[in-house]
Short mmCIF file of C-alpha atoms in Angstrom, two decimals:
data_model
loop_
_atom_site.label_atom_id
_atom_site.label_comp_id
_atom_site.label_asym_id
_atom_site.label_seq_id
_atom_site.Cartn_x
_atom_site.Cartn_y
_atom_site.Cartn_z
CA UNK A 1 39.18 10.10 42.85
CA UNK A 2 38.41 10.58 39.15
CA UNK A 3 35.61 12.79 37.88
CA UNK A 4 33.99 10.40 35.43
CA UNK A 5 31.26 12.63 33.98
CA UNK A 6 30.20 16.25 34.18
CA UNK A 7 28.10 18.81 32.38
CA UNK A 8 26.28 21.99 33.31
CA UNK A 9 24.17 24.76 31.81
CA UNK A 10 20.73 26.27 32.16
CA UNK A 11 17.31 24.66 32.45
CA UNK A 12 13.80 26.01 31.89
CA UNK A 13 14.94 28.83 29.64
CA UNK A 14 11.57 29.93 28.35
CA UNK A 15 11.41 32.14 25.29
CA UNK A 16 8.64 33.29 22.99
CA UNK A 17 9.48 34.49 19.49
CA UNK A 18 6.77 36.46 17.73
CA UNK A 19 6.80 37.31 14.05
CA UNK A 20 4.53 40.14 12.96
CA UNK A 21 3.36 40.55 9.37
CA UNK A 22 0.82 43.31 9.73
CA UNK A 23 -2.08 41.86 11.71
CA UNK A 24 -0.91 38.30 11.01
CA UNK A 25 1.25 37.09 13.91
CA UNK A 26 3.00 33.76 14.48
CA UNK A 27 4.07 32.75 18.01
CA UNK A 28 6.88 30.25 18.60
CA UNK A 29 7.34 29.30 22.26
CA UNK A 30 10.04 26.97 23.58
CA UNK A 31 11.22 25.76 26.98
CA UNK A 32 14.94 25.00 26.63
CA UNK A 33 17.56 23.07 28.56
CA UNK A 34 21.13 23.78 27.38
CA UNK A 35 23.96 21.73 28.86
CA UNK A 36 27.69 21.98 28.08
CA UNK A 37 30.38 19.30 28.24
CA UNK A 38 34.07 20.09 27.80
CA UNK A 39 37.13 21.46 29.53
CA UNK A 40 35.35 22.39 32.75
CA UNK A 41 36.59 19.65 35.09
CA UNK A 42 38.71 22.05 37.14
CA UNK A 43 35.56 23.76 38.40
CA UNK A 44 34.65 20.49 40.12
CA UNK A 45 38.07 19.21 41.18
CA UNK A 46 39.86 22.41 42.21
CA UNK A 47 37.33 25.23 42.32
CA UNK A 48 38.84 26.82 39.20
CA UNK A 49 36.08 28.55 37.22
CA UNK A 50 38.22 30.26 34.59
CA UNK A 51 36.87 28.13 31.72
CA UNK A 52 33.25 28.30 32.87
CA UNK A 53 30.54 30.17 30.99
CA UNK A 54 28.03 31.60 33.45
CA UNK A 55 24.64 29.94 33.27
CA UNK A 56 23.14 33.43 33.13
CA UNK A 57 25.12 33.92 29.90
CA UNK A 58 23.61 30.68 28.59
CA UNK A 59 20.15 32.19 29.11
CA UNK A 60 21.24 35.44 27.44
CA UNK A 61 22.58 33.57 24.41
CA UNK A 62 19.23 31.80 24.02
CA UNK A 63 17.49 35.19 23.98
CA UNK A 64 19.95 36.76 21.54
CA UNK A 65 19.71 33.83 19.14
CA UNK A 66 15.93 34.07 19.42
CA UNK A 67 16.01 37.78 18.54
CA UNK A 68 18.18 37.10 15.50
CA UNK A 69 16.15 34.11 14.31
CA UNK A 70 12.48 34.94 14.84
CA UNK A 71 11.10 32.74 12.05
CA UNK A 72 13.14 29.54 12.38
CA UNK A 73 11.26 26.38 13.25
CA UNK A 74 12.33 24.62 16.42
CA UNK A 75 14.73 22.25 14.66
CA UNK A 76 16.61 25.00 12.85
CA UNK A 77 16.52 27.18 15.96
CA UNK A 78 18.30 24.66 18.20
CA UNK A 79 20.87 24.14 15.42
CA UNK A 80 21.51 27.91 15.31
CA UNK A 81 21.78 27.94 19.09
CA UNK A 82 24.33 25.12 19.15
CA UNK A 83 26.41 26.77 16.42
CA UNK A 84 26.58 29.99 18.44
CA UNK A 85 27.89 28.18 21.51
CA UNK A 86 30.43 26.07 19.61
CA UNK A 87 31.67 29.02 17.57
CA UNK A 88 32.01 31.23 20.65
CA UNK A 89 33.55 28.91 23.24
CA UNK A 90 36.41 26.58 22.20
CA UNK A 91 36.31 24.89 25.62
CA UNK A 92 32.89 23.37 24.81
CA UNK A 93 33.32 19.90 23.34
CA UNK A 94 29.67 18.92 23.17
CA UNK A 95 26.40 20.79 23.59
CA UNK A 96 23.12 19.17 24.56
CA UNK A 97 19.93 21.10 23.76
CA UNK A 98 16.52 19.76 24.72
CA UNK A 99 13.42 21.81 24.04
CA UNK A 100 9.71 21.37 24.50
CA UNK A 101 7.36 23.38 22.34
CA UNK A 102 4.17 25.08 23.49
CA UNK A 103 2.03 24.65 20.40
CA UNK A 104 -0.34 27.53 19.74
CA UNK A 105 -3.09 26.83 17.19
CA UNK A 106 -4.48 29.69 15.15
CA UNK A 107 -8.14 30.19 16.06
CA UNK A 108 -10.85 30.73 13.47
CA UNK A 109 -13.49 33.41 13.95
CA UNK A 110 -16.57 33.24 11.73
CA UNK A 111 -14.87 30.53 9.70
CA UNK A 112 -11.71 32.51 8.92
CA UNK A 113 -8.27 32.03 10.55
CA UNK A 114 -7.69 34.98 12.88
CA UNK A 115 -4.48 36.97 12.67
CA UNK A 116 -3.58 37.15 16.37
CA UNK A 117 -5.86 34.82 18.36
CA UNK A 118 -4.60 31.38 19.40
CA UNK A 119 -5.63 28.40 21.51
CA UNK A 120 -3.34 25.86 23.12
CA UNK A 121 -2.98 22.49 21.40
CA UNK A 122 -4.50 19.65 23.45
CA UNK A 123 -6.46 22.18 25.41
CA UNK A 124 -8.43 22.11 28.63
CA UNK A 125 -10.88 19.66 30.17
CA UNK A 126 -14.65 19.68 30.31
CA UNK A 127 -16.44 20.10 33.61
CA UNK A 128 -19.89 19.26 34.94
CA UNK A 129 -21.18 19.72 38.48
CA UNK A 130 -24.55 18.84 40.02
CA UNK A 131 -26.04 19.71 43.37
CA UNK A 132 -29.23 17.72 43.85
CA UNK A 133 -31.73 17.48 46.68
CA UNK A 134 -35.39 16.49 47.04
CA UNK A 135 -36.25 20.15 46.58
CA UNK A 136 -34.49 20.47 43.24
CA UNK A 137 -31.14 20.54 41.52
CA UNK A 138 -28.57 22.96 40.18
CA UNK A 139 -26.60 21.83 37.13
CA UNK A 140 -23.40 23.50 35.99
CA UNK A 141 -21.15 22.92 33.00
CA UNK A 142 -17.82 24.43 32.18
CA UNK A 143 -14.19 24.23 31.22
CA UNK A 144 -11.02 23.87 33.26
CA UNK A 145 -7.63 25.15 32.19
CA UNK A 146 -8.70 26.20 28.70
CA UNK A 147 -5.73 28.23 27.48
CA UNK A 148 -5.83 30.94 24.84
CA UNK A 149 -3.87 34.00 23.80
CA UNK A 150 -3.92 37.05 21.62
CA UNK A 151 -0.71 38.77 20.63
CA UNK A 152 -2.00 42.33 20.31
CA UNK A 153 -4.99 44.62 21.02
CA UNK A 154 -4.62 44.29 24.78
CA UNK A 155 -3.50 46.89 27.30
CA UNK A 156 -3.39 47.81 30.99
CA UNK A 157 -3.19 51.50 31.91
CA UNK A 158 -4.20 54.05 34.58
CA UNK A 159 -3.98 51.64 37.53
CA UNK A 160 -2.87 52.78 40.99
CA UNK A 161 0.46 54.61 40.86
CA UNK A 162 2.06 54.50 44.31
CA UNK A 163 5.37 53.68 45.97
CA UNK A 164 4.94 49.94 45.31
CA UNK A 165 4.25 50.11 41.60
CA UNK A 166 7.00 49.10 39.16
CA UNK A 167 4.82 48.01 36.21
CA UNK A 168 4.53 50.60 33.42
CA UNK A 169 1.39 51.39 31.48
CA UNK A 170 1.08 49.47 28.24
CA UNK A 171 -1.40 49.80 25.39
CA UNK A 172 -0.16 46.78 23.42
CA UNK A 173 0.75 43.52 25.12
CA UNK A 174 0.27 39.77 24.77
CA UNK A 175 -2.80 38.65 26.70
CA UNK A 176 -3.01 34.98 27.68
CA UNK A 177 -4.85 32.94 30.27
CA UNK A 178 -5.67 29.38 31.35
CA UNK A 179 -9.37 29.89 31.99
CA UNK A 180 -11.71 28.08 34.34
CA UNK A 181 -15.28 28.93 33.33
CA UNK A 182 -18.48 27.59 34.88
CA UNK A 183 -21.99 28.30 33.67
CA UNK A 184 -25.19 27.52 35.55
CA UNK A 185 -28.21 26.21 33.68
CA UNK A 186 -31.65 27.69 34.35
CA UNK A 187 -33.21 25.72 31.50
CA UNK A 188 -32.52 22.71 29.33
CA UNK A 189 -31.02 23.50 25.91
CA UNK A 190 -31.93 21.43 22.88
CA UNK A 191 -28.44 19.90 22.94
CA UNK A 192 -25.98 20.35 25.80
CA UNK A 193 -22.93 19.58 23.67
CA UNK A 194 -23.94 22.10 21.01
CA UNK A 195 -24.73 24.74 23.62
CA UNK A 196 -21.40 24.20 25.38
CA UNK A 197 -19.57 24.50 22.07
CA UNK A 198 -21.42 27.75 21.41
CA UNK A 199 -20.34 29.09 24.82
CA UNK A 200 -16.70 28.48 23.95
CA UNK A 201 -17.14 30.02 20.52
CA UNK A 202 -18.60 33.21 22.00
CA UNK A 203 -15.91 33.44 24.68
CA UNK A 204 -12.98 33.19 22.26
CA UNK A 205 -14.58 35.37 19.57
CA UNK A 206 -15.16 38.25 22.00
CA UNK A 207 -11.72 37.87 23.56
CA UNK A 208 -9.92 37.69 20.23
CA UNK A 209 -11.70 40.31 18.17
CA UNK A 210 -12.14 43.18 20.61
CA UNK A 211 -9.68 45.57 22.23
CA UNK A 212 -9.02 44.56 25.82
CA UNK A 213 -8.47 47.22 28.49
CA UNK A 214 -7.62 44.47 30.97
CA UNK A 215 -8.58 40.90 31.81
CA UNK A 216 -11.47 42.28 33.85
CA UNK A 217 -12.76 44.22 30.85
CA UNK A 218 -12.57 41.21 28.52
CA UNK A 219 -14.06 38.85 31.09
CA UNK A 220 -17.16 40.98 31.62
CA UNK A 221 -17.86 41.32 27.90
CA UNK A 222 -17.24 37.61 27.34
CA UNK A 223 -19.83 36.81 30.00
CA UNK A 224 -22.32 39.26 28.52
CA UNK A 225 -21.94 37.63 25.10
CA UNK A 226 -22.62 34.14 26.47
CA UNK A 227 -25.74 35.25 28.33
CA UNK A 228 -27.01 37.06 25.24
CA UNK A 229 -26.46 34.04 23.03
CA UNK A 230 -27.80 31.23 25.25
CA UNK A 231 -30.99 32.01 27.20
CA UNK A 232 -30.85 28.73 29.16
CA UNK A 233 -27.75 29.93 31.07
CA UNK A 234 -28.48 31.87 34.26
CA UNK A 235 -24.94 33.00 35.04
CA UNK A 236 -21.34 32.37 34.15
CA UNK A 237 -18.32 32.52 36.46
CA UNK A 238 -14.69 32.89 35.55
CA UNK A 239 -11.26 32.40 37.07
CA UNK A 240 -8.63 33.69 34.64
CA UNK A 241 -4.98 33.70 35.74
CA UNK A 242 -2.83 36.10 33.76
CA UNK A 243 -0.09 34.23 31.88
CA UNK A 244 2.58 36.88 31.45
CA UNK A 245 4.87 37.43 28.46
CA UNK A 246 7.52 39.92 29.52
CA UNK A 247 9.52 41.71 26.79
CA UNK A 248 13.19 40.76 27.13
CA UNK A 249 15.69 43.60 27.44
CA UNK A 250 18.10 43.09 24.54
CA UNK A 251 19.83 46.49 24.83
CA UNK A 252 22.91 45.06 26.64
CA UNK A 253 23.56 43.01 23.48
CA UNK A 254 23.12 45.93 21.06
CA UNK A 255 19.73 44.73 19.88
CA UNK A 256 16.28 46.29 19.89
CA UNK A 257 13.20 44.39 20.94
CA UNK A 258 10.28 45.66 18.90
CA UNK A 259 7.76 43.39 20.59
CA UNK A 260 9.17 40.14 19.19
CA UNK A 261 11.03 38.31 22.00
CA UNK A 262 9.41 37.56 25.36
CA UNK A 263 9.97 35.68 28.59
CA UNK A 264 6.91 33.47 29.23
CA UNK A 265 6.13 33.27 32.94
CA UNK A 266 3.11 32.20 34.96
CA UNK A 267 4.51 32.29 38.50
CA UNK A 268 3.41 34.44 40.20
CA UNK A 269 0.37 35.33 38.14
CA UNK A 270 -2.48 37.77 38.36
CA UNK A 271 -5.68 35.99 39.41
CA UNK A 272 -8.90 37.57 38.16
CA UNK A 273 -12.32 36.16 39.06
CA UNK A 274 -15.92 37.26 38.54
CA UNK A 275 -19.45 36.03 37.95
CA UNK A 276 -21.81 37.64 35.44
CA UNK A 277 -25.54 37.00 35.84
CA UNK A 278 -28.83 38.20 34.50
CA UNK A 279 -29.75 40.34 37.51
#
């Protein structure tokens, strides 16, 4: 029976490229699918893999091209990726590259664009919850899945060092989260929408402009800032999963990674939760 169509490659190749110009950083995050068509039919029809490029190599090529092309926009990047494959492997007749972009928007603090603090485009959903009885009511507002990131001034050191630990100390990492935050009203503000906007402003400003010793450290100070700014809020609770960006080891390809190429991953993730109140 004839083999009428075939292709193969690698899906969900996630890569973050980060350009650093002093304190001004630019993240470029893509989720790639790279599929090859060509002289590979024997792998299907007779178990002959001699022409096949390992899909792990496809992933590695994506990372190497990323390291060599940190500043290219997504269109030029996929063109550079395709050229690398076609120049390297004569058995490839056609390459299909599909990529989705995670669009990070530069956040402004005090009216000025911040060098390394970003929010996700099309971000989050608003939340309101009410528990009402004849004795009274408790009203809560909040955000769900609000995603933000800073590309420096975050670390995680001096945690338990035992036989299960493999994670090294770091004093400079990307910190990112998809935050659920819920605040409980003890009074009625002059304008709920304005007060909610102020909550978000305080949360991101504290996160982005201060050194973080861990998600727990940032979370506590973010909560303190909200309570200090808005007296009508009694408490604020957080659930902040840690969205990890793991530096990619480029040494096998003769390249250094000076904090510019990362594997984005959120499964499994650290889950950090707390509530900060007035006492």
